[in-house]
Coordinates of C-alpha atoms in Angstrom, one line a residue:
X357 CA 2.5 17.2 -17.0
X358 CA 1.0 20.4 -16.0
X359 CA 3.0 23.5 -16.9
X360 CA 4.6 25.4 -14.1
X361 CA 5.0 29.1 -13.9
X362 CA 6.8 31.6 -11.8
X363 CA 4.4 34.3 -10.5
X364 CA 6.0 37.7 -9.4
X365 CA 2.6 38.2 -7.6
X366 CA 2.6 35.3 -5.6
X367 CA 6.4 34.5 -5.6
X368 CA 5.4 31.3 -5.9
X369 CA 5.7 28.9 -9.3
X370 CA 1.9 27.8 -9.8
X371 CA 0.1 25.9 -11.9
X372 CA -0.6 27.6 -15.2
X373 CA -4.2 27.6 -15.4
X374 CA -6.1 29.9 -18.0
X375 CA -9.4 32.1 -18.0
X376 CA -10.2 30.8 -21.0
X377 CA -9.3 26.7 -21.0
X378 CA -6.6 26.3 -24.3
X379 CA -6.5 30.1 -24.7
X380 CA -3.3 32.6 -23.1
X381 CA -3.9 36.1 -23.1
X382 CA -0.5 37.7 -22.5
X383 CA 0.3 41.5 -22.7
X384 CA 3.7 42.2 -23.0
X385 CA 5.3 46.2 -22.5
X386 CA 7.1 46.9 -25.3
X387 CA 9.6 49.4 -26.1
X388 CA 9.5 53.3 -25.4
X389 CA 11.2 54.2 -29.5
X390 CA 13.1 57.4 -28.7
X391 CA 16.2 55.9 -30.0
X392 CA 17.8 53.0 -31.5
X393 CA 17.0 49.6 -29.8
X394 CA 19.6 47.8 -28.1
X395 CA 20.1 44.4 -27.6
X396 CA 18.8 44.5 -23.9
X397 CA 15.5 45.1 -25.5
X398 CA 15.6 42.0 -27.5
X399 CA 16.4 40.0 -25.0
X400 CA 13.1 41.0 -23.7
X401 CA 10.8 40.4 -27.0
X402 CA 13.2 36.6 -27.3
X403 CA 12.4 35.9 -23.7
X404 CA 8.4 36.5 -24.3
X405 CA 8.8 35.1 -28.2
X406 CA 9.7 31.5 -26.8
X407 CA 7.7 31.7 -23.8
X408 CA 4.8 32.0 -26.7
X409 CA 6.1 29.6 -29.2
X410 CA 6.5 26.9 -25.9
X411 CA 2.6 27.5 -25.2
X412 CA 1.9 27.3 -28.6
X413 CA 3.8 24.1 -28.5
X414 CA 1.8 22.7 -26.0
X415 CA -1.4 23.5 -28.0
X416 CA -2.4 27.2 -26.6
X417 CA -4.0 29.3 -28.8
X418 CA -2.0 32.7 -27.6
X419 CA -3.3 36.1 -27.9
X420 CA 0.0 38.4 -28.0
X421 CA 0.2 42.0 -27.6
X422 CA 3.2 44.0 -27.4
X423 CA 2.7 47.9 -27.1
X424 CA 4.5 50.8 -28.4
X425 CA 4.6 53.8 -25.5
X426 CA 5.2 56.1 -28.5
X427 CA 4.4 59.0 -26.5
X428 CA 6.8 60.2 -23.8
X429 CA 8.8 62.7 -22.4
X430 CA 12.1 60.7 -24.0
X431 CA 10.6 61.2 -27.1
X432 CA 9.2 65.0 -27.3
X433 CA 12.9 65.8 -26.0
X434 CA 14.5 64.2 -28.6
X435 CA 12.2 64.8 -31.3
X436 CA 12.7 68.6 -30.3
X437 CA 16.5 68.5 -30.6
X438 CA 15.7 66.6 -33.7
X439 CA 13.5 69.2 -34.7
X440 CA 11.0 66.7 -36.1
X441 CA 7.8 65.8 -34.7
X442 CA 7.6 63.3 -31.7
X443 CA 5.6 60.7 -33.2
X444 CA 6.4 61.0 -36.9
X445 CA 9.8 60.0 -34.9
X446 CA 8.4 57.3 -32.8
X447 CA 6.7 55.9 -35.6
X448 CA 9.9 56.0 -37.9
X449 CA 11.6 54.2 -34.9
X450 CA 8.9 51.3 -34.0
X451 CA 9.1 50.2 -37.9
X452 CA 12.4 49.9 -37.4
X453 CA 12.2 47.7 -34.1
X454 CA 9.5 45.3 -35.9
X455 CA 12.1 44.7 -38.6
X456 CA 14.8 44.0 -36.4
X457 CA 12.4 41.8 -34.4
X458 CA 11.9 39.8 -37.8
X459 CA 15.4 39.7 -38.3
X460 CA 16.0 38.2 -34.7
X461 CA 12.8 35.2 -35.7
X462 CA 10.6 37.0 -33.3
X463 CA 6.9 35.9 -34.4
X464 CA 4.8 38.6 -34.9
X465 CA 2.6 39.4 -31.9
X466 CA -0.8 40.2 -32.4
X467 CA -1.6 43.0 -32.1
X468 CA 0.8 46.0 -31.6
X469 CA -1.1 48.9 -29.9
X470 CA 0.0 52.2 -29.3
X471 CA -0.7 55.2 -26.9
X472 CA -1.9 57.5 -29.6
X473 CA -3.9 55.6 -31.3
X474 CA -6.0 54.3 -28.3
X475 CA -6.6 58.2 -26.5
X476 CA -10.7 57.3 -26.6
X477 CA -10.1 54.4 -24.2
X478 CA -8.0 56.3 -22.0
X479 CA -10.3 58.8 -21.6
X480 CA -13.1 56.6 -20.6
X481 CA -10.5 54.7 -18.2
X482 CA -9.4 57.9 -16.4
X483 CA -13.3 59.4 -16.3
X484 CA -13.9 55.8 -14.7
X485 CA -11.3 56.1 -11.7
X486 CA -12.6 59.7 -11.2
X487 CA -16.2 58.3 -11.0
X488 CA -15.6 55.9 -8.1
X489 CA -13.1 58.6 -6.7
X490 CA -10.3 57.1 -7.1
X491 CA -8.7 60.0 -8.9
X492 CA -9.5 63.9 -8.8
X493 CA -8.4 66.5 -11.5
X494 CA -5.9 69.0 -10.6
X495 CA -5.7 72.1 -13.2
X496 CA -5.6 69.8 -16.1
X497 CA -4.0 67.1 -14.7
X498 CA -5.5 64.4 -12.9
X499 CA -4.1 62.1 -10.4
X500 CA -4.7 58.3 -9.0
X501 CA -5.1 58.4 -5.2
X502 CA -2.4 56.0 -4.3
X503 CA -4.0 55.4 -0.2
X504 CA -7.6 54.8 -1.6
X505 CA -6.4 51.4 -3.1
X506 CA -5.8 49.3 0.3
X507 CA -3.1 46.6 -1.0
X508 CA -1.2 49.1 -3.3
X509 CA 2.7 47.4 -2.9
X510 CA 1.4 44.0 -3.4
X511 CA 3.4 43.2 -6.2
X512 CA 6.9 44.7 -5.4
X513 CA 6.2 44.0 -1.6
X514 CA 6.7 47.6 -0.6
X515 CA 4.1 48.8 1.9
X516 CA 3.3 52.8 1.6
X517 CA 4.9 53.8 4.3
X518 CA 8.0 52.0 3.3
X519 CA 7.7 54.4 -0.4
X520 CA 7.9 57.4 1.6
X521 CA 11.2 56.9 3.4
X522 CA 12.3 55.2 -0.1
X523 CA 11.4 56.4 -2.9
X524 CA 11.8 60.1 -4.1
X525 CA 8.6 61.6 -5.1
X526 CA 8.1 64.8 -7.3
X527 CA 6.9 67.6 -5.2
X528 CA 3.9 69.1 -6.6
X529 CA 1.1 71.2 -4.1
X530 CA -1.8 70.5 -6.0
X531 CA -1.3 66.3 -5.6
X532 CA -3.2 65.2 -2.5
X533 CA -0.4 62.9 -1.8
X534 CA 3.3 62.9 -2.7
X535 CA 2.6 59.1 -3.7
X536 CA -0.2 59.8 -6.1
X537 CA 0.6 59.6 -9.8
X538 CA -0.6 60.8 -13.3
X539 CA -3.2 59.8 -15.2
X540 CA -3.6 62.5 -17.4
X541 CA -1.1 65.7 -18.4
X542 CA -2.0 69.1 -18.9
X543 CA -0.7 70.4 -22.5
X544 CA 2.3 72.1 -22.6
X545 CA 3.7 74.0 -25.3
X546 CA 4.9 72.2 -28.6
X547 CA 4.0 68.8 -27.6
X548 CA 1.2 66.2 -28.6
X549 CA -2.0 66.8 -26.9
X550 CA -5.4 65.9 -27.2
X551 CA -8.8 66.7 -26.1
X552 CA -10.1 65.5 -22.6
X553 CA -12.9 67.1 -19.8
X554 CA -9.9 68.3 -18.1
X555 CA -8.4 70.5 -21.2
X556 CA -6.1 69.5 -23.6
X557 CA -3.3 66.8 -22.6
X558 CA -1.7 64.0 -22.8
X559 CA -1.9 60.3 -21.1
X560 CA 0.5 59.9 -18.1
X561 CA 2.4 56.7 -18.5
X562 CA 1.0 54.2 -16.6
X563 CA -2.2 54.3 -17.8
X564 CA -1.1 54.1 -20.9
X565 CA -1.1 50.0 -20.6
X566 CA -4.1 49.6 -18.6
X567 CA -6.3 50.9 -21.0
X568 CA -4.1 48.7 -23.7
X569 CA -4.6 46.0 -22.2
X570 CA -8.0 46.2 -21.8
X571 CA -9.0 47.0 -25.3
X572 CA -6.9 44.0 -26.6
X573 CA -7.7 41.5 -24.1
X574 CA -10.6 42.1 -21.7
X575 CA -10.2 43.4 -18.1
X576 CA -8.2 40.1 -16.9
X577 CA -5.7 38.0 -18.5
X578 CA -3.2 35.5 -17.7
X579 CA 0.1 36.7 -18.6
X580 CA 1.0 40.3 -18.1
X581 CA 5.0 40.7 -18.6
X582 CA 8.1 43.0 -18.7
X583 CA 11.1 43.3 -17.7
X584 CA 11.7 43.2 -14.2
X585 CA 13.4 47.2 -14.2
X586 CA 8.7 47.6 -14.5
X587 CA 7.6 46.1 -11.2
X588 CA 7.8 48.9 -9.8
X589 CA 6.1 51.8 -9.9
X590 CA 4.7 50.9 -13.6
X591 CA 3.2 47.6 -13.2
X592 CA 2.2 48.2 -9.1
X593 CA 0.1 51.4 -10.9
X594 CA -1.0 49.1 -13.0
X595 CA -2.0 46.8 -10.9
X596 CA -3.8 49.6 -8.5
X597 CA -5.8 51.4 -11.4
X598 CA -7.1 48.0 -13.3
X599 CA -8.4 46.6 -10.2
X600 CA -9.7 49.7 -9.0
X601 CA -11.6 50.4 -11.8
X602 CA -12.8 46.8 -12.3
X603 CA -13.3 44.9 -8.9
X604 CA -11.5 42.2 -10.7
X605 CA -8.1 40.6 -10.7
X606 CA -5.9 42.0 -13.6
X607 CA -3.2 40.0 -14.4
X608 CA -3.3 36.0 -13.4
X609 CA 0.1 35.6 -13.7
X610 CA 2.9 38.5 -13.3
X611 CA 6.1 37.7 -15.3
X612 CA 9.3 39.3 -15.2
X613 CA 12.9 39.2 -17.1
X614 CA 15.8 40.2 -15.6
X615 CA 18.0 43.0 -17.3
X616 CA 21.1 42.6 -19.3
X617 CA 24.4 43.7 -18.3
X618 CA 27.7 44.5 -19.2
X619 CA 31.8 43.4 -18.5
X620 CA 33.6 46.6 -18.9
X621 CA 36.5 45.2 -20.6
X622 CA 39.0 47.4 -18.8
X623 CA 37.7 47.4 -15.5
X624 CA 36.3 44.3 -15.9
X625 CA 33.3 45.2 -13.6
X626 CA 29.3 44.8 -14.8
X627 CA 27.3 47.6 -15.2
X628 CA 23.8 48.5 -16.9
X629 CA 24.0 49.5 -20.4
X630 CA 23.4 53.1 -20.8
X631 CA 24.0 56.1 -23.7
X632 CA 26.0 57.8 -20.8
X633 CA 28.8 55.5 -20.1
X634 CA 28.8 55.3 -24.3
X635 CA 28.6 51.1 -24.2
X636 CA 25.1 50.6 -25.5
X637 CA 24.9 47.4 -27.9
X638 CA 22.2 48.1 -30.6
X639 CA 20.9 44.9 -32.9
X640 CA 21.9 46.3 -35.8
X641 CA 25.4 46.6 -34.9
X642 CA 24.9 42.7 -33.1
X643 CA 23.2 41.5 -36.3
X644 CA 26.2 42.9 -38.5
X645 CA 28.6 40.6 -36.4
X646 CA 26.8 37.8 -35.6
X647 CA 24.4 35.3 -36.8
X648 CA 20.7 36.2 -34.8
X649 CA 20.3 32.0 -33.3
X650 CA 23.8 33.5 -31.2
X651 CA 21.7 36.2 -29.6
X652 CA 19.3 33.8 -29.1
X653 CA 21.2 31.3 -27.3
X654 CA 23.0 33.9 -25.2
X655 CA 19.5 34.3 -23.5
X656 CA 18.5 30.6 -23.7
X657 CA 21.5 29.9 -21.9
X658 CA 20.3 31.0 -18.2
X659 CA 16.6 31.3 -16.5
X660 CA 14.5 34.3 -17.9
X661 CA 14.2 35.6 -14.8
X662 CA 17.9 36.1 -14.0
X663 CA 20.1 39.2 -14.9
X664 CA 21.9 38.2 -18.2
X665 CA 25.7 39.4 -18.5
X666 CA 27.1 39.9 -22.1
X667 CA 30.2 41.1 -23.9
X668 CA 32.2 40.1 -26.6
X669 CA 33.5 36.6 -24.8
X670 CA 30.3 35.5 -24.1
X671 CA 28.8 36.2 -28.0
X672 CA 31.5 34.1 -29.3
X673 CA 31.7 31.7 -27.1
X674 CA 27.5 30.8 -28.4
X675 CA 28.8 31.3 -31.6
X676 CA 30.7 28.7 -31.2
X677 CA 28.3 26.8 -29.6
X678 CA 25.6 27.3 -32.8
X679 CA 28.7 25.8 -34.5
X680 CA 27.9 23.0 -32.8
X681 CA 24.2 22.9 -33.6
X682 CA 24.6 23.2 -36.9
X683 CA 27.4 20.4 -37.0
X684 CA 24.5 18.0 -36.2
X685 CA 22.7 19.5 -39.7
X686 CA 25.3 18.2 -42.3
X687 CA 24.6 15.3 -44.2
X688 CA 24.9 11.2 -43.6
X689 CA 28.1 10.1 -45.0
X690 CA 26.5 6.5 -44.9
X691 CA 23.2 4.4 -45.6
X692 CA 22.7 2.4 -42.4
X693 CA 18.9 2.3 -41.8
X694 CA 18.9 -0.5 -39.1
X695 CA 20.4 -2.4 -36.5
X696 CA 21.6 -1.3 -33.1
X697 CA 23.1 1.8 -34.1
X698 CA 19.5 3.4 -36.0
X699 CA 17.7 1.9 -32.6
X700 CA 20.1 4.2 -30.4
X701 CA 19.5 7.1 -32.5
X702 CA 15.9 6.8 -32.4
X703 CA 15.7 6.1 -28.6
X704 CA 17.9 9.3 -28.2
X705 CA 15.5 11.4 -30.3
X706 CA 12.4 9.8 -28.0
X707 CA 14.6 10.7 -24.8
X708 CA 15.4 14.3 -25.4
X709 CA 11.9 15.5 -26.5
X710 CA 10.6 13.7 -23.3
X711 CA 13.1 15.9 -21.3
X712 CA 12.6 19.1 -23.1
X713 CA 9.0 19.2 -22.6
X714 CA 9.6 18.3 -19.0
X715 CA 12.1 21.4 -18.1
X716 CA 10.5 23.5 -20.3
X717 CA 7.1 22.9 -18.5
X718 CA 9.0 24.0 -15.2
X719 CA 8.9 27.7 -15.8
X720 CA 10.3 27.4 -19.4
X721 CA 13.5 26.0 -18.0
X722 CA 15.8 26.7 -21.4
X723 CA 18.9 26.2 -20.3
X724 CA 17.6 22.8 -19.6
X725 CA 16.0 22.6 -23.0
X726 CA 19.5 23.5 -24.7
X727 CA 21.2 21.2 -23.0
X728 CA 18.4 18.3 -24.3
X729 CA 19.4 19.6 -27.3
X730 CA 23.2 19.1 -27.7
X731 CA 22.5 15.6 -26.5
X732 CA 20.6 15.0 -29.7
X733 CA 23.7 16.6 -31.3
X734 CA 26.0 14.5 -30.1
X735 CA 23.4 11.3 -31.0
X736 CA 23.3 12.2 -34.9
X737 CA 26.8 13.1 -35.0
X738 CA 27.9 9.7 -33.4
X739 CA 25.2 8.2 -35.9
X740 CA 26.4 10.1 -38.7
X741 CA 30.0 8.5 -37.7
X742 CA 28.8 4.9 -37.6
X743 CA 27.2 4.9 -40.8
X744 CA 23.9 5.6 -40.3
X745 CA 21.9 7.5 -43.4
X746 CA 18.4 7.5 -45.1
X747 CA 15.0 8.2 -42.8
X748 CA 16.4 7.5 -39.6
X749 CA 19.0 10.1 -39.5
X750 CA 16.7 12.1 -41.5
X751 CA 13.8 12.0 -38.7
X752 CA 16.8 12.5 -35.9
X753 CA 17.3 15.6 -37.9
X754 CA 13.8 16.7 -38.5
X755 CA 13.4 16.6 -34.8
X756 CA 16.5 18.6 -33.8
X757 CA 15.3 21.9 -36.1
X758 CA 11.4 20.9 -35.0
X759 CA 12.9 21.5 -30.7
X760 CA 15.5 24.6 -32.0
X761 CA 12.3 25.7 -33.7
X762 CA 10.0 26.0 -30.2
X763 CA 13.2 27.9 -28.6
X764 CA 13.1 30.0 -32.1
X765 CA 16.2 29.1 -33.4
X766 CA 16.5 29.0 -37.5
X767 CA 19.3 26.5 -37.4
X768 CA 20.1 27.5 -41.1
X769 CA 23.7 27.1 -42.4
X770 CA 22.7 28.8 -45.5
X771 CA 21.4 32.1 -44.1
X772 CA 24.2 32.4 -41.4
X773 CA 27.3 31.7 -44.3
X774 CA 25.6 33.8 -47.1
X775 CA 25.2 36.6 -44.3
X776 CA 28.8 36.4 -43.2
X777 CA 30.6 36.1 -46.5
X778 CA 28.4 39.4 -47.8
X779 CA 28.2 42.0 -45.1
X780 CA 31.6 43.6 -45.8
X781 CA 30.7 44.1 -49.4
X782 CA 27.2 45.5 -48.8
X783 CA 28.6 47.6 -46.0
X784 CA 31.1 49.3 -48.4
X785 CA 28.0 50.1 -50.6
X786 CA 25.9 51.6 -47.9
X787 CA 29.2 54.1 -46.8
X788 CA 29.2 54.5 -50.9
X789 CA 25.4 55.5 -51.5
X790 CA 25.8 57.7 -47.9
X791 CA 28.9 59.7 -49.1
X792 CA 27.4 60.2 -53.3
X793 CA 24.3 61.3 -51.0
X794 CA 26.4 63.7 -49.2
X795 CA 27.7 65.0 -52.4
X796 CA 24.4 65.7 -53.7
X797 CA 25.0 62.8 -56.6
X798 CA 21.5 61.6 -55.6
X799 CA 20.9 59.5 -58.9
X800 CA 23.9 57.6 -58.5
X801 CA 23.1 56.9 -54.9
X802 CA 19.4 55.7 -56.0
X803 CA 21.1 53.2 -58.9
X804 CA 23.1 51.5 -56.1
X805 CA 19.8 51.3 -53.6
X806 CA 18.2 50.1 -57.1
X807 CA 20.8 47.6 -58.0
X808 CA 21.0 46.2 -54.6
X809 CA 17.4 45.7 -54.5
X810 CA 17.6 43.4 -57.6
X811 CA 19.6 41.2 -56.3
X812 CA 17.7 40.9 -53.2
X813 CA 19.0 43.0 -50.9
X814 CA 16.7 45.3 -48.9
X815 CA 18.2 49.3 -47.9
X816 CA 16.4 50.7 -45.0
X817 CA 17.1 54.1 -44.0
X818 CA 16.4 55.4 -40.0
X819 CA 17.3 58.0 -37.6
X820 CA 20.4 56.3 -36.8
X821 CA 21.6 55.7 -40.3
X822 CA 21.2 52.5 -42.6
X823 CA 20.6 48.9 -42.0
X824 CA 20.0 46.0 -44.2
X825 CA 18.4 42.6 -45.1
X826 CA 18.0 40.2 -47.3
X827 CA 14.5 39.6 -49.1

């Protein structure tokens, strides 16, 4: 079958057909590391993660990047509160998101960019767009003329005229248009800045992934994705810079993933996750409470592209169902190798991979894929109860972790119990090490990071406090 996608562009699900035949280029925005991530964005990086792994599947070669915007005004105003230096902070920050994203059995992309170490390019983009006139300087900044680019809205659907009675735009005399935006900051005092023909500055954001994207993958590719919160403006500027620049077609296919929200659990009403209504879920504090296949199936368990509702109900209640999962992973209590019983089994395997390539080939249809997969639970546990053993329930098995696998999940009893059983303990000796810290007893505090480290245990220390792993 040929693989269906849906294409924010279009609003259509197409065909997925590739620049390259075999090959995906997909670009991916990453996370802006001012703070702590959250578990909204790893429902992002698991949503792009299996939509890789299912290509892959299907015998893509994928070329993955995933950028770090680790310059931004979220990150001098912290870093200045902080009083450390804005990207010694983002970079502290970003190692910490890659660990967590190995903790969560996200595969590494390949290449992680990052705004300040790809300045050159940027340059050369924004001298580009000034060439062609699509942007002029303006005292050190310069600025993308919004009504030179004749289908600027295509994406979100908004025409110009539409953004002016909608959208508030910052007032600023020396922009041509309210509509136009930055490509390039003048310095200001205490912030990163680098050289340009315009004075010393600093990349606006949206240009930012443009030139990215361009370095890592060419000036087109087939996948460019985010969360859907990006359509508009930063993907629409996208959009409208690329192609102006080029005179090609930037992104094949546009790809979007809806945001997560909350239940209050007093007023029982959803709302965003945000610092300011103090309800923001980081991974680490997930990860401490759950196993990282729950997270996982909490955003396997609805389209991509829909808004994703959590709270403490619905992580237990896919805890619970990774119980089930795992129930299909214990061992035969018999030896039956044939007769009716081993032919059911093996016609049940055959049945649900048939299926789960089919949904998952209809715009990575996972819900549908999960739902394949408990019905190959339900085969090896009803095999498992009459009897059956040896290389037929082996190979039933084998083919439940190989699907879990394409969705990402580790489906390992082992890691989950041995996880479980030892937070508490290595939790106690984290507040331990942080308190003899506090008291200046810093040799004591290095012989328990020591002594944890010899038996396998891994201390990492970050702007927002401690976390650990094993290995």
């Amino acid at each position: 079958m040929t693989m269906m996608l849906y294409n924010s562009l279009t609003r259509k699900i197409e065909p997925l057909e590739t620049i390259e035949p075999g090959v995906v280029r997909m670009y991916v925005c990453g996370v802006t590391p001012y703070d702590e991530a959250h578990i909204g964005h790893a429902m992002s990086a698991i949503v792009f993660d299996v939509i890789r792994r299912y290509l892959e599947y299907r015998g893509y070669t994928v070329r993955h990047i995933v950028n770090f915007t680790d310059v931004d005004d979220k990150i001098i105003a912290r870093a200045e509160t902080m009083g450390v230096d804005p990207l010694h902070l983002s970079a502290q920050l970003a190692e910490e998101f890659l660990a967590q994203l190995q903790d969560l059995n996200v595969l590494p992309a390949t290449a992680y960019p990052r705004v300040s170490q790809t300045i050159p390019e940027i340059r050369a983009f924004v001298e580009g767009l000034i060439a062609k006139g699509y942007a002029y300087p303006a005292e050190g900044d310069v600025y993308f003329r919004v009504h030179k680019d004749e289908d600027y809205g295509k994406l979100s659907g908004r025409s110009l005229a539409d953004m002016f009675t909608g959208t508030r735009f910052e007032v600023d005399p020396r922009k041509e248009s309210p509509a136009d935006f930055a490509l390039w900051k003048a310095a200001r005092p205490g912030e990163p800045a680098w050289q340009s023909p315009w004075g010393e500055g600093r990349p606006g954001w949206h240009i930012e992934c443009s030139a990215m994207c361009m370095k890592h993958l060419g000036e087109q590719m087939d996948i460019h994705g985010g969360g859907s919160d990006l359509v508009f403006p930063h993907h629409e500027n996208e959009i409208a810079q690329s192609e102006s620049l080029t005179d090609k077609q930037f992104a094949r296919f546009w790809v979007h993933n809806g945001m997560l929200q909350l239940v209050n659990p007093v007023t029982r009403q959803v709302e965003k996750m945000s610092k300011s209504l103090g309800n923001v879920v980081t991974i680490a504090s997930f990860l401490a409470q759950y196993d990282a296949d729950v997270l996982r199936l909490i955003v396997l368990s609805s389209s991509y592209r829909s808004p994703l509702t959590y709270n403490t109900a619905v992580a237990n209640d896919n805890a619970r169902k990774l119980e089930r999962l795992l129930s299909a992973l214990q061992p035969p209590v018999g030896s039956v190798e044939t007769g009716e019983v081993v032919a059911d089994l093996a016609s049940a395997v055959v049945t649900t991979q048939a299926f789960f390539t089919r949904v998952m080939d209809q715009d990575f249809n996972t819900a549908g894929a999960v739902a394949a997969l408990f019905d190959l639970v339900r085969a090896i546990n009803s095999a498992r109860d009459a009897g059956v053993g040896g290389a037929p329930f082996a190979a039933a098995q084998a083919a439940l972790r190989e699907l879990g696998g394409v969705l990402g999940l580790r489906l390992d009893p082992s890691r989950r119990e041995r996880n479980q059983d030892i937070a508490p303990f290595i939790q106690l000796l984290i507040e331990l090490r942080a308190e003899l810290r506090t008291s200046k007893q810093y040799a004591l505090a290095d012989h328990v990071r020591m002594r944890l480290a010899e038996l396998g245990i891994t201390l990492e220390d970050g702007p927002q406090g401690t976390r650990w792993k094993i290995g």
